[in-house]
Each structure stands twice: as C-alpha cells, then as structure tokens.
Coordinates of C-alpha atoms in Angstrom, one line a residue:
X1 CA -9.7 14.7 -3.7
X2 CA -8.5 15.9 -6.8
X3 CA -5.1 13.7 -8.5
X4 CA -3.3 17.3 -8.3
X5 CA -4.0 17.1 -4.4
X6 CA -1.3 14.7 -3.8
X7 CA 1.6 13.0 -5.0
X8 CA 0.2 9.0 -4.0
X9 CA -0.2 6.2 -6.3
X10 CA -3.4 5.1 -7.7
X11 CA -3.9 1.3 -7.0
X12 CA -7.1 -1.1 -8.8
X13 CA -7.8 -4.2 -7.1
X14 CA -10.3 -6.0 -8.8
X15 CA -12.5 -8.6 -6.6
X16 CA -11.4 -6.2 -3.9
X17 CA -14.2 -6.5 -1.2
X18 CA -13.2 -9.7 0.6
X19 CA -9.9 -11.9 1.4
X20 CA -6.8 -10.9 -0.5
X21 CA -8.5 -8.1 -2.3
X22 CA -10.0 -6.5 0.4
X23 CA -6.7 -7.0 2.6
X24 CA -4.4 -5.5 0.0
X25 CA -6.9 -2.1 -0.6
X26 CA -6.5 -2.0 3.2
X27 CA -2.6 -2.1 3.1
X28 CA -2.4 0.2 -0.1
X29 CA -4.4 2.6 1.5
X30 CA -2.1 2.6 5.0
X31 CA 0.9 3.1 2.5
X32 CA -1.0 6.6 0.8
X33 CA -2.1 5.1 -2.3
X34 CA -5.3 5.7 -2.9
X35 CA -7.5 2.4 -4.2
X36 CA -10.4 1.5 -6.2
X37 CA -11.8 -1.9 -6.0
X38 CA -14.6 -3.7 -7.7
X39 CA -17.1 -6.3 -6.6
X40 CA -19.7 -8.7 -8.4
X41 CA -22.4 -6.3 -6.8
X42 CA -23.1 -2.9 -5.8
X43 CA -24.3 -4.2 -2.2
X44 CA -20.4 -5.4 -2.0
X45 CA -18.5 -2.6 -3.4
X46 CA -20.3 -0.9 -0.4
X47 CA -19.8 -3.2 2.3
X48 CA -16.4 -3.3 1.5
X49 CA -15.7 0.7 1.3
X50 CA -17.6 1.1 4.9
X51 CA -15.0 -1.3 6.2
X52 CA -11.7 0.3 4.8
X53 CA -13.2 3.4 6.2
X54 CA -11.0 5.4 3.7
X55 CA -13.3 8.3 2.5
X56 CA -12.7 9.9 -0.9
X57 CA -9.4 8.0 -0.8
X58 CA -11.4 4.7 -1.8
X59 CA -13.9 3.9 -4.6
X60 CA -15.1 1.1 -6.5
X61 CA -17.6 0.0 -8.7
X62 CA -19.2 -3.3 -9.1
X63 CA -17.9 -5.3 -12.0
X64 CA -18.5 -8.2 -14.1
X65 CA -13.9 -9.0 -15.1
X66 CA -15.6 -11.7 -17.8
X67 CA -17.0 -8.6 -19.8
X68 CA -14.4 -6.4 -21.4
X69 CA -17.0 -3.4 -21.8
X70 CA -17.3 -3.2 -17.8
X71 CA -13.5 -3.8 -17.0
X72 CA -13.5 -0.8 -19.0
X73 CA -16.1 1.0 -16.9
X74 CA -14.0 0.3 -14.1
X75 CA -10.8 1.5 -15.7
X76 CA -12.9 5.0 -16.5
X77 CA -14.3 4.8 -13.2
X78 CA -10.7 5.3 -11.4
X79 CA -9.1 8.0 -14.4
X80 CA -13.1 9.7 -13.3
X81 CA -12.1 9.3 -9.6
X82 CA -8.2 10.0 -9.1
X83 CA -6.6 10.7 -12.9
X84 CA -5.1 8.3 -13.4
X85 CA -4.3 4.5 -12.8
X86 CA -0.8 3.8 -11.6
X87 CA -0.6 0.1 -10.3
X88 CA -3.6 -2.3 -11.7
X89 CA -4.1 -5.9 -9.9
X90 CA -6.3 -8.7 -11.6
X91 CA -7.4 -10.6 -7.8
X92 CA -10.5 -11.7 -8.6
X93 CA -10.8 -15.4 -8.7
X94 CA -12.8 -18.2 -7.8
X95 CA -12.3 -21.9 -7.6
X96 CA -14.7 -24.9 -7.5
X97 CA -15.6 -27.9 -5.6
X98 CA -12.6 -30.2 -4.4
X99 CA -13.4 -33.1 -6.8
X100 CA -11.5 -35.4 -9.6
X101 CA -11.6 -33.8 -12.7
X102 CA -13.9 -35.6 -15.0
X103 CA -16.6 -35.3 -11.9
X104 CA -16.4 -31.6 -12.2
X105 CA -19.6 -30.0 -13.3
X106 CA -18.9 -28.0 -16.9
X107 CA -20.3 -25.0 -15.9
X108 CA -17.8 -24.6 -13.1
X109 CA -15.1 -25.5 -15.2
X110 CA -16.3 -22.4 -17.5
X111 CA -16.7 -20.1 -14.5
X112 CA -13.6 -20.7 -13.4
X113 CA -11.7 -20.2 -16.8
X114 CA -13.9 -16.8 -17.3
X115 CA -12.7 -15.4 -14.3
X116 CA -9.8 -17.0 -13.3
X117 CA -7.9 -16.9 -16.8
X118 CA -10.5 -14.3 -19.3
X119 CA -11.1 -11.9 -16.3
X120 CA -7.2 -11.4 -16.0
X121 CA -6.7 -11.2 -19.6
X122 CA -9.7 -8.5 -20.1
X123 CA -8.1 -6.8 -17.1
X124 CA -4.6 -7.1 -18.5
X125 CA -5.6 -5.3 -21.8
X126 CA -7.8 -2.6 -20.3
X127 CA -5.2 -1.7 -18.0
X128 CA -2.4 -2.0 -20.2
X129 CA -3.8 0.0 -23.2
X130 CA -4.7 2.9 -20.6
X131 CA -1.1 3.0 -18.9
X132 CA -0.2 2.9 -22.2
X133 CA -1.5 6.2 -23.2
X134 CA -0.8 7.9 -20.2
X135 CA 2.1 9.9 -19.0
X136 CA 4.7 7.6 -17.2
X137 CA 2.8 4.5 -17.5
X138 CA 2.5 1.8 -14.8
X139 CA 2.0 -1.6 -13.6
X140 CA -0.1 -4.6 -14.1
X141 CA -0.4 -7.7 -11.5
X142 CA -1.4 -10.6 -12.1
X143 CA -2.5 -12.8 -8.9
X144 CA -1.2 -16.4 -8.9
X145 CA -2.1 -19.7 -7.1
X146 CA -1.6 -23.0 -6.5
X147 CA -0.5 -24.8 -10.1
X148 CA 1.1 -21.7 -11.9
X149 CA 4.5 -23.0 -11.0
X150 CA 3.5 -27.1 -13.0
X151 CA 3.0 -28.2 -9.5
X152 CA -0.4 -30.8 -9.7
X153 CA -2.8 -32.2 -7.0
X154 CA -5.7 -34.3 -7.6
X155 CA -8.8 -32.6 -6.3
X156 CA -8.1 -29.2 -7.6
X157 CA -7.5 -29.6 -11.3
X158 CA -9.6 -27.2 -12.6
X159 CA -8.2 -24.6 -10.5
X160 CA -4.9 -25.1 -10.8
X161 CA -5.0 -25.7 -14.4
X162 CA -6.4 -21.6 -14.6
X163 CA -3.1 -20.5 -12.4
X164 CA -1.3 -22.5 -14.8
X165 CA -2.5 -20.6 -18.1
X166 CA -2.4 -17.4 -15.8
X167 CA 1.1 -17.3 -15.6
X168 CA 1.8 -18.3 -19.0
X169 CA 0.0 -15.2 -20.5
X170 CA 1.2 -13.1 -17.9
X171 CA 5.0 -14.0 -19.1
X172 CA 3.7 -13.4 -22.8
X173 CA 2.4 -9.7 -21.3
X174 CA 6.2 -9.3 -19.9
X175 CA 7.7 -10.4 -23.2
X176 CA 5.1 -7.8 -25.6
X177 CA 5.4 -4.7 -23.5
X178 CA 9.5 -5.0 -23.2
X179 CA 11.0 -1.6 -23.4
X180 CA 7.3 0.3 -23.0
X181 CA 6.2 2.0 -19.7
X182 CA 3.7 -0.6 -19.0
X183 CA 5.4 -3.3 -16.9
X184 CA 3.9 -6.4 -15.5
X185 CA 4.3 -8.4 -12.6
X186 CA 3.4 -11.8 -11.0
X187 CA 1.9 -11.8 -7.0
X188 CA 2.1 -15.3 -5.9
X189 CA 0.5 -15.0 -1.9
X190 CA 0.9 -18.9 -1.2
X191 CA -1.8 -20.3 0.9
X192 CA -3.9 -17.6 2.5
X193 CA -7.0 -18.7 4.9
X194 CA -9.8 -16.8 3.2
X195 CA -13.5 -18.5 2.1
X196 CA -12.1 -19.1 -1.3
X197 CA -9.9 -21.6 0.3
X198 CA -12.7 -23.2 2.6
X199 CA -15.0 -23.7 0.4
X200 CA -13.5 -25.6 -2.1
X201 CA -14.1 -28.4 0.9
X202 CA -18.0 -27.8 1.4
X203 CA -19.0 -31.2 0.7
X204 CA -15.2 -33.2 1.3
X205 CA -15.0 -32.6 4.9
X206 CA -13.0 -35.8 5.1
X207 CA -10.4 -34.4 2.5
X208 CA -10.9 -30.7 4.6
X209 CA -9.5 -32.8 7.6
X210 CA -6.6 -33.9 5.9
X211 CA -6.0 -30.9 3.6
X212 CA -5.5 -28.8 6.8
X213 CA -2.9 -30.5 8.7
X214 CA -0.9 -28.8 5.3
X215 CA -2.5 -25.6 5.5
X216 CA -1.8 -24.8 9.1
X217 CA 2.2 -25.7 8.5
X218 CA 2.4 -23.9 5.2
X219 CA -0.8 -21.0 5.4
X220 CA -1.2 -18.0 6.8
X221 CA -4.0 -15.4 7.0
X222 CA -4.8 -12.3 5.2
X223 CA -3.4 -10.0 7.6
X224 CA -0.3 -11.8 7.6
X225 CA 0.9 -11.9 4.1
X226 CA -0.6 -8.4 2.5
X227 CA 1.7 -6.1 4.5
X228 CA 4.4 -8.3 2.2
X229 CA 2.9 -8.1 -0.6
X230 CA 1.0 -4.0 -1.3
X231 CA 4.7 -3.2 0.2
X232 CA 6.7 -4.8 -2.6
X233 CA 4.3 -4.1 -5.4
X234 CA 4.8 -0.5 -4.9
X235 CA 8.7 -1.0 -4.5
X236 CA 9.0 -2.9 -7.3
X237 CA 11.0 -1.6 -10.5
X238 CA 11.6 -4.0 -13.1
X239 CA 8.8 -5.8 -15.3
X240 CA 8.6 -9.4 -15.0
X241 CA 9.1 -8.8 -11.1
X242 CA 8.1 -11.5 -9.1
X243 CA 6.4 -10.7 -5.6
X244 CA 6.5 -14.6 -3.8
X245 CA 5.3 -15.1 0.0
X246 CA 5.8 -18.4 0.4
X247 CA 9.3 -19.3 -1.3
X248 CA 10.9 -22.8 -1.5
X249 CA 12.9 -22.1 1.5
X250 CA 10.3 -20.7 3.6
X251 CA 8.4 -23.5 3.2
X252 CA 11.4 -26.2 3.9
X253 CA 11.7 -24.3 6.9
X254 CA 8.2 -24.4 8.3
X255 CA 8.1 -28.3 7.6
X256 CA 11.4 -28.5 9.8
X257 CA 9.9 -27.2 12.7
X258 CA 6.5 -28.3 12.8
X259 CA 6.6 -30.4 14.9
X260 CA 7.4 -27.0 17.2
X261 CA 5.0 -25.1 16.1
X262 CA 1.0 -25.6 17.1
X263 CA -1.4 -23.9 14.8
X264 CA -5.1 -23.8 14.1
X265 CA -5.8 -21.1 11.3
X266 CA -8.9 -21.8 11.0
X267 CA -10.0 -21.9 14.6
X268 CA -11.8 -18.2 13.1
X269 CA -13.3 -19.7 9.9
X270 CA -14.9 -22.7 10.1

C-alpha cells in the first residue's frame, strides 16, 4: 500500500510485539493508522505481525533501541514502508528483579538505563530529526511508569529511578522543539497486567502476594487501557500533552469501593 493510497496516520511503536506495545499497534491499526513495530528479534517481529493480522498495513523490523544506528534502520524502515512517520512511541522497556537497591546486580541496572532511559532518548532524536525534515511534522511519545511522577517504593528502585529521568528529558524535548512541528507527549498507562509486571516478582513470591492485593484494586489489563490511550494520542493537539489512565481521582475512587469490587487480574497470568 502505497502512502498516496490513503489519508491514515503512520504510527511506530517500538517493543511492539507483546503487552502494551503489541496492544496499542492493535488499537492504532482498528482506528486506520497504519503501524510499524519493532522487536529484540526477527522471530518476534513475526509472531507479533501474524497476530495483528493486519497485512500490508503492519510492518516491523527487529531492533536493538540502545543502538542509535538501528533506531535509525527502523525509522527508514517505516519512510521505506508507508512515507512517512506521523506519530512515533518509545514503549520498549524492561525492568529487573523486585530487590533493595544495593542487592541489584550492575548489569541489570545498565540494562535497564539502556533501554529504559538511552533507548527513549535514541528514539526521541531519530524520530524527532525525521519529523523534523518532513512536511507537517509529527509526534513523539514517550511511555511512563511507576516513579516518573517522584513517587518511591523500595523494591523497585532501579526501575522507577529510569521513569524518573524519562520524564525529565521528555519535558526537556517539550521545552527544545517549542514552536517546531515536532511535538512531544508523555503516555502514562498506570498499572497494566503484562509479563513485565510479573516478572519483576520471579523469585519474591511472598512480596508477589502482597504486591497484588494493590494491583487488582488499582490495575487493569492490556485490553482495558489501550483503547484510552492509541485514541487520545491520535486526538491529541498540543505538545507537552499528557495521555494519563490512571489519574489521582480514579484511583481514590477505586480504593473507595474495594471493598465492593472482587478482582483477580491475574487469574490469566500466573
């Protein structure tokens, strides 16, 4: 399908072939866009294009986000594919064992920063220098989590310390493309039931048990929260927009009437 062939918005979701990622291609692609999404492997990328089920209106590519050079490929992967690139979302993540901080293993610490904080920021540029150059521009998104907003909790340190420096350069991104056509956006999703979220409890099963009675008043699953979100990315119009699932008040409100509600969100996942 050539871009000429239609009028629908070209949306990147990198680490796009499971949980959010793979959610939110699924919901761009039921709103016309058509999506490109990249995996750690080939044997991914592919998995996850036979599930969306999309045709020629889904690529991807696998991709290493901690290497500039093949955040690039991707980027000339989708202009190859569909044009041009109108909506760009840095997803990918990963966390690491639920642990005190000075038990965390270094090399997880550095994973997590390459992805979590480098693969946004190699994403952020390559995305931002293309829409740059291109006729009407576009957006970047940058995915928050749990600790962008200063919130802390011992146990997840590492990861929330990434979110943390996530949303600080993605308010620096707001501030150095004001009055451009590249505009940039924070998606905060809240607490989504995906493996990411699971396994950060593989060998605390005692703080698992706990950690869920939360979860299942304040979570939600996949299917439940990216309608919300791929719906007000592509409504959005200001840069510096802020796309939040679980506000304050939403979450007041679920703690009010818990003691109504029964829920097991992970009845499907553990």
């Amino acid at each position: 399908m050539s871009a000429a062939a239609t009028s629908s918005r070209v949306v990147v979701v990198t680490g796009g072939t499971r949980g959010i990622g793979l959610g939110l291609a699924r919901e761009f692609l039921a709103r016309d866009a058509r999506v490109v999404i990249c995996g750690r492997t080939t044997e991914a990328v592919d998995k996850a294009l036979a599930e969306l089920g999309a045709g020629d209106r889904a690529t991807g590519l696998a991709t290493d986000v901690t290497d500039r050079a093949s955040v690039q490929a991707l980027w000339d992967h989708a202009v190859a594919a569909f044009g041009r690139v109108d909506v760009w979302i840095n997803n990918a993540g990963i966390s690491c064992a639920n642990a005190p901080i000075v038990d965390t293993d270094p090399q997880d610490v550095a994973n997590v920063f390459a992805v979590n904080v480098a693969g946004a920021l190699n994403g952020s540029s390559v995305a931002a220098r293309g829409l740059a150059a291109q006729a009407g521009g576009g957006w970047v998104w940058n995915m928050e989590g749990f600790g962008s907003d200063g919130r802390t909790q011992k146990g997840i340190g590492v990861y929330g310390a990434s979110k943390r420096a996530l949303r600080y350069l993605t308010e620096v991104l707001v501030k150095e493309h004001r009055d451009t056509d590249v505009k940039i956006g924070f998606l905060s999703p809240g607490i989504v039931v995906t493996d990411l979220l699971v396994g950060d409890y593989d060998h605390d099963p005692e703080g698992f048990a706990k950690a869920k009675k939360i979860f299942n008043i304040l979570g939600d699953k996949v299917e439940t929260v990216t309608p919300y979100l791929a719906g007000k990315v592509l409504a959005a119009q200001k840069s510096g927009a802020r796309v939040e699932w679980l506000t304050n008040g939403k979450a007041a409100r679920r703690f009010m009437t818990a003691g109504f509600r029964k829920r097991d969100l992970f009845a499907e996942v553990a």
